[in-house]
Coordinates of C-alpha atoms in Angstrom, one line a residue:
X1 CA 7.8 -48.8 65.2
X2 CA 10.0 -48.3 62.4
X3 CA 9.4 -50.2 58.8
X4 CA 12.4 -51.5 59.4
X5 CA 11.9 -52.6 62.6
X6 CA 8.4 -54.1 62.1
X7 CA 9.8 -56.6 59.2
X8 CA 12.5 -57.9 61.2
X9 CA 10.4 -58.8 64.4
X10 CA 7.8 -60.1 62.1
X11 CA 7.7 -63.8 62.7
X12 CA 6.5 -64.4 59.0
X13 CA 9.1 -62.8 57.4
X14 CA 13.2 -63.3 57.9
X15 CA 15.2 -62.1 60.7
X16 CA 18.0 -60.3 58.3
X17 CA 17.7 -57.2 56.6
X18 CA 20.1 -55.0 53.9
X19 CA 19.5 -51.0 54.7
X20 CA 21.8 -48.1 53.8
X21 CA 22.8 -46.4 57.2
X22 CA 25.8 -44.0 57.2
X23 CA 25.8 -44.2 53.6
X24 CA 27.1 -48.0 54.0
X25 CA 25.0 -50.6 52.6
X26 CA 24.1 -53.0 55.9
X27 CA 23.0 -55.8 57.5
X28 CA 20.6 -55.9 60.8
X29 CA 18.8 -58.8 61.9
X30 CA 16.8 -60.0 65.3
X31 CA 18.0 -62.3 67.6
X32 CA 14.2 -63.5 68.3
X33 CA 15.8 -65.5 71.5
X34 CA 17.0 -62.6 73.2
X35 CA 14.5 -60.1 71.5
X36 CA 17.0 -57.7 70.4
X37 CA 17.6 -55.8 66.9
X38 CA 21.2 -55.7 65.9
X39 CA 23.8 -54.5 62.9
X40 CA 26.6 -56.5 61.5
X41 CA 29.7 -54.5 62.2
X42 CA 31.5 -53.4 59.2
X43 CA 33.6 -56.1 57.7
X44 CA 32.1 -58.3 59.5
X45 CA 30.0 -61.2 58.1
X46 CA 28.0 -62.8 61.4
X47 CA 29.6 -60.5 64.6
X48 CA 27.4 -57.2 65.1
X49 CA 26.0 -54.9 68.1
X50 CA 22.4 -54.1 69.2
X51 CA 21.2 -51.2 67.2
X52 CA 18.4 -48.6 67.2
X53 CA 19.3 -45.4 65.6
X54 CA 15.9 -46.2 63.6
X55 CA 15.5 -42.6 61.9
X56 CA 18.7 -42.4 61.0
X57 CA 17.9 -45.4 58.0
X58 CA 18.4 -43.9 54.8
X59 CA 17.3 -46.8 52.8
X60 CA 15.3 -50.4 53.3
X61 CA 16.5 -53.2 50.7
X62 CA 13.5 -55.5 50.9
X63 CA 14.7 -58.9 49.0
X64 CA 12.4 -59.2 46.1
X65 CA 9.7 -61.9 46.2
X66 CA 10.2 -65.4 45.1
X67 CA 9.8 -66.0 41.3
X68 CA 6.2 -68.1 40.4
X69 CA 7.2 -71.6 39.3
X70 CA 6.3 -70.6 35.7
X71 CA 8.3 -68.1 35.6
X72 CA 11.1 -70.0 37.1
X73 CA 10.4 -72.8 34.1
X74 CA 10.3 -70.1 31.3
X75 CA 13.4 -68.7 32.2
X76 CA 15.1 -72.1 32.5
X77 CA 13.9 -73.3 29.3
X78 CA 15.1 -70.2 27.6
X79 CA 18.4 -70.6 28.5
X80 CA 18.2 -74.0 27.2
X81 CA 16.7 -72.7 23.8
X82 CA 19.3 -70.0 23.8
X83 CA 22.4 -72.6 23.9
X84 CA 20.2 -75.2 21.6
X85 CA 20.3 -72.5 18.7
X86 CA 24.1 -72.6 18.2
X87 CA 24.1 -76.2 18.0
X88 CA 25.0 -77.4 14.8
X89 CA 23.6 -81.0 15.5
X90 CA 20.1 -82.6 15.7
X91 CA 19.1 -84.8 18.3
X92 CA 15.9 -85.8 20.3
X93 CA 17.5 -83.6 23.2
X94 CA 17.4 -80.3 20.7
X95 CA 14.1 -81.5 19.8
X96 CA 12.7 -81.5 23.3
X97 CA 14.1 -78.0 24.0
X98 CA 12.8 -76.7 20.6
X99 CA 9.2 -77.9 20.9
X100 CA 9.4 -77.3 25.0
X101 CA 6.2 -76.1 26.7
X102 CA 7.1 -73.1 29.0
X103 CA 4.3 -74.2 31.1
X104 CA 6.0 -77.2 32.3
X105 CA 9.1 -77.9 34.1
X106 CA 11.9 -79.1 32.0
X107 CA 11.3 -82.7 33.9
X108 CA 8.0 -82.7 32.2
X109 CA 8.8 -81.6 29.0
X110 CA 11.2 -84.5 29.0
X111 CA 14.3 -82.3 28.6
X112 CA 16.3 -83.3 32.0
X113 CA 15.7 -85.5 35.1
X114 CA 14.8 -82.8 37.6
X115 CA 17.7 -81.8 39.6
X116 CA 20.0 -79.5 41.2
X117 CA 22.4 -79.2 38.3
X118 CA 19.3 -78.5 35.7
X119 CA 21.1 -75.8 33.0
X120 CA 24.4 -76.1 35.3
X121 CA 26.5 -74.4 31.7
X122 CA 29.9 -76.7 31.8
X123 CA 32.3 -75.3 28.6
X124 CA 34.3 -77.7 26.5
X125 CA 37.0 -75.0 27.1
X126 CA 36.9 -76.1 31.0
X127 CA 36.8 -79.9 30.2
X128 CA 40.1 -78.9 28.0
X129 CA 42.1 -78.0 30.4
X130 CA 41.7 -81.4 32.4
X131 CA 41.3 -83.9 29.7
X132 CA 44.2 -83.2 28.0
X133 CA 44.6 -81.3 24.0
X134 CA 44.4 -85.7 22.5
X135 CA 41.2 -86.6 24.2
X136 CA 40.1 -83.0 23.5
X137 CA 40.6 -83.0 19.5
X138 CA 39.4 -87.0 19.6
X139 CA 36.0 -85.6 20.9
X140 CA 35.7 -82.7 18.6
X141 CA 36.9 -84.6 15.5
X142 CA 34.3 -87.2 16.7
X143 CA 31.6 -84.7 16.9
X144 CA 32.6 -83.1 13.6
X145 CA 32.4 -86.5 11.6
X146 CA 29.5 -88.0 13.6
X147 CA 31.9 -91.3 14.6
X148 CA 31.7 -92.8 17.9
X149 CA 33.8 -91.6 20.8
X150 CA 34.2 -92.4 24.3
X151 CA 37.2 -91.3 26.2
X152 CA 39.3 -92.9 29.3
X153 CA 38.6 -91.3 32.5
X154 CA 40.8 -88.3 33.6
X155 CA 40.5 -85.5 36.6
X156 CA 38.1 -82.8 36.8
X157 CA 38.6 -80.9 39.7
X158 CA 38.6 -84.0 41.7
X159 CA 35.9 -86.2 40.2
X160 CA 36.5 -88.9 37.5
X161 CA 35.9 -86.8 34.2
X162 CA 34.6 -88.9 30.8
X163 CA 33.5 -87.5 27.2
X164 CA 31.4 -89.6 25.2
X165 CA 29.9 -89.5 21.3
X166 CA 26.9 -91.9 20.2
X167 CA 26.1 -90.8 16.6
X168 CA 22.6 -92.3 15.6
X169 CA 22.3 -94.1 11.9
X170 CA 19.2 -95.4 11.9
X171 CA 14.8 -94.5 12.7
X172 CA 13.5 -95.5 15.9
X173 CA 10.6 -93.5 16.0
X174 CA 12.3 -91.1 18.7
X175 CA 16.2 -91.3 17.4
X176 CA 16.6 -89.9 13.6
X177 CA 19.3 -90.8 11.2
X178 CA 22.2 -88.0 11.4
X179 CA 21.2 -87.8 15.0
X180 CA 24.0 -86.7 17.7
X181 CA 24.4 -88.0 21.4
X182 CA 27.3 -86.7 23.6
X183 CA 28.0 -85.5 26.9
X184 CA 30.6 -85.3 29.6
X185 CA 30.2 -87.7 33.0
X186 CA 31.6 -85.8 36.2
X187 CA 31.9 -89.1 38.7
X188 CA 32.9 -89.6 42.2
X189 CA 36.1 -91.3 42.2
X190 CA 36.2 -95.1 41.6
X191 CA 32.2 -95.0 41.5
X192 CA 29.8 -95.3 38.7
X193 CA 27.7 -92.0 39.8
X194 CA 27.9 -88.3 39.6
X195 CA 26.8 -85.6 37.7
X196 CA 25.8 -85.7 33.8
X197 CA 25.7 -83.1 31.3
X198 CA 24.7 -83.1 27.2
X199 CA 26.5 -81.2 24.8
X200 CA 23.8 -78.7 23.8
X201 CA 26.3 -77.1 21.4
X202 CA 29.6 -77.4 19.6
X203 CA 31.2 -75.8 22.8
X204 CA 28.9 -76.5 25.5
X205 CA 27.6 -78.9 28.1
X206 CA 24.5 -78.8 30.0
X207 CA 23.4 -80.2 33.4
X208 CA 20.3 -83.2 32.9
X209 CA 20.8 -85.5 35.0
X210 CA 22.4 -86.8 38.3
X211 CA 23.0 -90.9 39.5

């Protein structure tokens, strides 16, 4: 039985498969209810025909393994420290991303909540174009001079869009003075959840958090 073959009618492994055939790059897969092998026909995406010209495979395209959960976390907090480092603002978010452990997920090194939208990259060019150029140089000014800022709500490709600005001026213990909060809310219409991202730089925003 072919390699190719063997991996589809494996029952541990899935029942699509990329070769080159033809000099095409392809798909086959296994119906495992009716037992037969197939090929997606060319432009196609889901119709195909039974196939067995085996030998005449030139190429298997295994899919790579899944990536170890550490690896996954190192990579994620990296991108975080990579955007962190053009920030010209401190807060206890930088902090977190700065001192992060790459052992841990970014949930347990505090950084976000553990979700689907965890280092989701949201420009403040994007939020530009829907917020409008006044709400847009109110936030950046407010950023700039470290002043308090929280915008009305406007559309953002179909969810209620917000920008916010919390400058810190005292200690807590976890908050330092010249601190920097701010972030942009993407909402469900006429509801108080959504998706929530910090401004990890002058020009971006980051995925944390969802309600």
């Amino acid at each position: 039985m072919h390699e190719a073959e063997q991996y589809l009618r494996n029952p541990e492994t899935p029942n699509s498969l990329y070769i080159q055939y033809q000099g095409r790059r392809r798909r086959l897969f296994y119906n495992r209810d009716q037992n037969i092998c197939g090929i997606i026909g060319i432009g196609r995406r889901r119709y195909g025909f039974g196939f067995g010209d085996w030998d005449n495979i030139e190429k298997i395209f295994k899919p790579a393994p899944d990536k170890a959960p550490e690896e996954i976390n190192r990579r994620l907090i990296c991108k975080f420290q990579r955007e962190a480092a053009k920030a010209g603002f401190t807060s206890p978010f930088i902090r977190n991303i700065q001192n992060a452990d790459y052992r841990k997920s970014l949930y347990k090194n505090g950084i976000t909540t553990g979700t689907c939208i965890d280092g989701q990259i949201i420009t403040l060019d994007a939020v530009r174009r829907y917020c409008g150029e006044t709400t847009y140089r109110c936030f950046c000014e407010a950023v700039r001079s470290r002043t308090p800022f929280h915008s009305g709500r406007f559309d953002f490709r179909g969810y209620d869009g917000s920008l916010w600005v919390e400058p810190c001026d005292k200690d807590d213990g976890y908050h330092r003075v010249g601190d920097l909060a701010a972030g942009f809310s993407k909402e469900y219409r006429g509801c108080g959840n959504g998706y929530y991202y910090l401004l990890i730089n002058e020009q971006t925003f980051i995925g944390c958090d969802i309600d």
